[in-house]
């Protein structure tokens, strides 16, 4: 959003209300510090409208994001319970995108690699085995973002962002709490994919 506002003649509210869908902008280079952004490779992103705390989907003009750099050495240091919720957040996005009706061969290829990486982190943590959290979560996050961009995030992602926008609750906590309900819904709507 900052890259859009830097050169735009419009103000923030004009962009949020989509009064000018193709403003002038600065090129943006994404450097994710955690591997859980489902929109990093999409042609839109999510922001909170400060007027009413609702979530707005903003279309990214062509050429806005010129590069994305994933580097585990640049990842934020996360430990404890918050690290667990970040893993469940990414896993939730990956499962929903995998079970989406918009999924395809390419998205499935990415997500069928991302989901086992997230579950490997969980398994090793539960077993008390050493975990290179940064490397595994970064790799899983890249695959999840690619799969989500070629498929579509789901209801759990929308709810997590909406709750986070409205209340001071971390999006990853929301996604973690919503995951069992989302899985229960997916079992009845996409049984063949949730069985995998």
XYZ file of C-alpha atoms in Angstrom:
196
model
C 0.000 0.000 0.000
C 2.912 2.323 0.722
C 4.277 1.755 -2.795
C 0.867 2.738 -4.191
C 0.558 5.859 -2.026
C 4.121 7.130 -2.531
C 3.492 8.650 -5.978
C -0.296 8.712 -6.119
C -2.165 11.983 -6.253
C -5.077 10.274 -4.512
C -5.223 9.781 -0.769
C -5.550 6.512 1.121
C -9.353 6.606 1.150
C -9.555 7.091 -2.622
C -7.483 3.929 -3.060
C -9.563 2.011 -0.518
C -12.767 3.094 -2.287
C -11.237 2.122 -5.684
C -11.835 5.564 -7.178
C -8.704 5.222 -9.293
C -7.852 1.571 -9.928
C -4.528 2.291 -11.710
C -2.631 4.941 -9.721
C 1.012 5.810 -10.332
C 3.252 3.860 -7.958
C 6.780 3.000 -6.909
C 8.011 -0.500 -7.791
C 7.741 -2.819 -4.807
C 10.161 -5.564 -3.758
C 8.642 -8.008 -1.276
C 10.921 -9.420 1.423
C 8.683 -11.599 3.602
C 9.932 -12.045 7.159
C 7.661 -15.019 7.736
C 6.456 -17.655 5.319
C 2.735 -17.152 5.713
C 1.527 -14.447 3.328
C -0.971 -16.042 0.935
C -1.089 -12.932 -1.279
C 2.623 -12.374 -2.017
C 2.284 -13.821 -5.542
C -1.303 -12.681 -6.165
C -2.508 -9.688 -8.136
C -4.270 -8.278 -5.067
C -3.635 -7.790 -1.366
C -5.635 -7.188 1.799
C -5.662 -4.029 3.938
C -7.713 -2.818 6.886
C -9.806 0.305 6.264
C -9.055 2.572 9.262
C -12.482 4.213 9.047
C -14.518 1.161 9.992
C -11.908 -1.625 10.476
C -13.291 -3.639 7.551
C -11.064 -5.607 5.213
C -10.552 -4.304 1.690
C -9.132 -6.201 -1.253
C -6.859 -3.909 -3.268
C -5.961 -4.761 -6.861
C -2.223 -4.579 -7.556
C -1.487 -2.657 -10.753
C 0.595 -4.576 -13.287
C 4.272 -4.168 -12.454
C 3.759 -3.107 -8.821
C 5.680 -6.031 -7.338
C 8.868 -6.411 -9.347
C 10.508 -9.036 -7.175
C 10.066 -11.196 -4.087
C 13.068 -12.273 -2.057
C 12.655 -15.271 0.233
C 15.654 -15.716 2.496
C 15.556 -17.574 5.784
C 18.343 -15.344 7.090
C 16.003 -12.367 6.775
C 13.132 -14.105 8.558
C 11.993 -12.799 11.894
C 12.960 -14.846 14.899
C 9.823 -16.536 16.223
C 9.745 -18.904 19.135
C 7.352 -20.576 21.518
C 3.618 -20.557 21.085
C 3.631 -17.851 18.431
C 5.862 -20.010 16.208
C 3.304 -22.804 16.467
C 0.452 -20.522 15.449
C 2.463 -19.286 12.447
C 2.841 -22.896 11.286
C -0.881 -23.572 11.758
C -1.678 -20.314 9.939
C 0.353 -21.380 6.892
C -1.039 -24.911 7.066
C -4.586 -23.548 7.168
C -4.022 -21.434 4.040
C -2.387 -24.358 2.237
C -5.215 -26.781 3.057
C -7.931 -24.335 2.017
C -6.192 -23.477 -1.256
C -5.639 -27.183 -1.929
C -9.337 -27.914 -1.368
C -10.542 -24.852 -3.264
C -12.783 -25.326 -6.279
C -10.307 -23.085 -8.119
C -7.421 -25.473 -7.498
C -5.651 -26.935 -10.499
C -2.754 -29.203 -11.351
C -0.137 -26.500 -10.710
C -1.580 -25.316 -7.390
C -1.929 -28.922 -6.233
C 1.733 -29.582 -7.100
C 2.858 -26.664 -4.907
C 0.460 -27.369 -2.052
C 1.133 -31.116 -1.973
C 4.722 -30.139 -1.122
C 3.827 -27.333 1.319
C 1.412 -29.292 3.505
C 3.932 -32.068 4.376
C 6.539 -29.418 5.273
C 4.135 -27.769 7.716
C 3.170 -31.143 9.199
C 6.866 -32.067 9.476
C 7.452 -28.992 11.648
C 4.506 -29.983 13.859
C 5.619 -33.640 14.074
C 9.209 -32.766 14.990
C 8.053 -30.257 17.586
C 5.726 -32.801 19.208
C 8.480 -35.447 19.184
C 10.952 -33.031 20.750
C 13.253 -33.470 17.746
C 15.443 -30.609 16.538
C 13.642 -28.364 14.040
C 15.182 -25.844 11.668
C 12.020 -23.764 11.934
C 13.239 -20.913 9.742
C 14.273 -23.100 6.805
C 11.237 -25.386 6.874
C 8.689 -22.597 7.392
C 10.294 -20.427 4.685
C 10.235 -23.301 2.184
C 6.670 -24.195 3.127
C 5.664 -20.528 2.910
C 7.014 -20.104 -0.619
C 5.163 -23.215 -1.799
C 1.991 -22.190 0.043
C 2.068 -18.688 -1.503
C 2.619 -20.081 -5.006
C -0.175 -22.612 -4.549
C -2.529 -20.044 -3.059
C -1.869 -17.607 -5.925
C -2.665 -20.247 -8.544
C -5.705 -21.459 -6.588
C -7.548 -19.273 -4.055
C -7.481 -18.674 -0.303
C -10.632 -19.769 1.484
C -13.169 -18.821 4.115
C -10.763 -19.391 7.015
C -8.301 -16.876 5.561
C -11.093 -14.335 5.072
C -12.366 -14.830 8.621
C -8.880 -14.651 10.155
C -8.105 -11.373 8.362
C -11.546 -9.960 9.236
C -11.264 -10.811 12.937
C -7.721 -9.450 13.024
C -8.862 -6.233 11.338
C -11.736 -5.706 13.739
C -10.124 -6.803 17.015
C -6.563 -6.732 18.398
C -6.050 -10.482 17.888
C -3.190 -11.921 15.842
C -4.235 -13.339 12.467
C -2.190 -16.477 13.114
C -4.054 -17.092 16.392
C -7.374 -16.691 14.566
C -6.329 -19.099 11.809
C -5.182 -21.665 14.376
C -8.475 -21.525 16.256
C -10.521 -21.678 13.044
C -8.574 -24.602 11.503
C -10.578 -27.451 13.124
C -13.891 -25.909 11.985
C -12.540 -25.318 8.479
C -11.293 -28.920 8.291
C -14.686 -30.190 9.429
C -16.365 -28.177 6.673
C -13.860 -29.359 4.050
C -14.386 -33.023 4.980
C -18.012 -32.712 3.875
C -17.400 -30.514 0.800
C -14.081 -31.927 -0.500
C -13.783 -35.435 1.017
C -11.435 -36.763 -1.680
C -8.881 -34.011 -1.097
C -9.092 -33.916 2.702
C -8.492 -37.675 2.719
C -5.039 -37.054 1.230
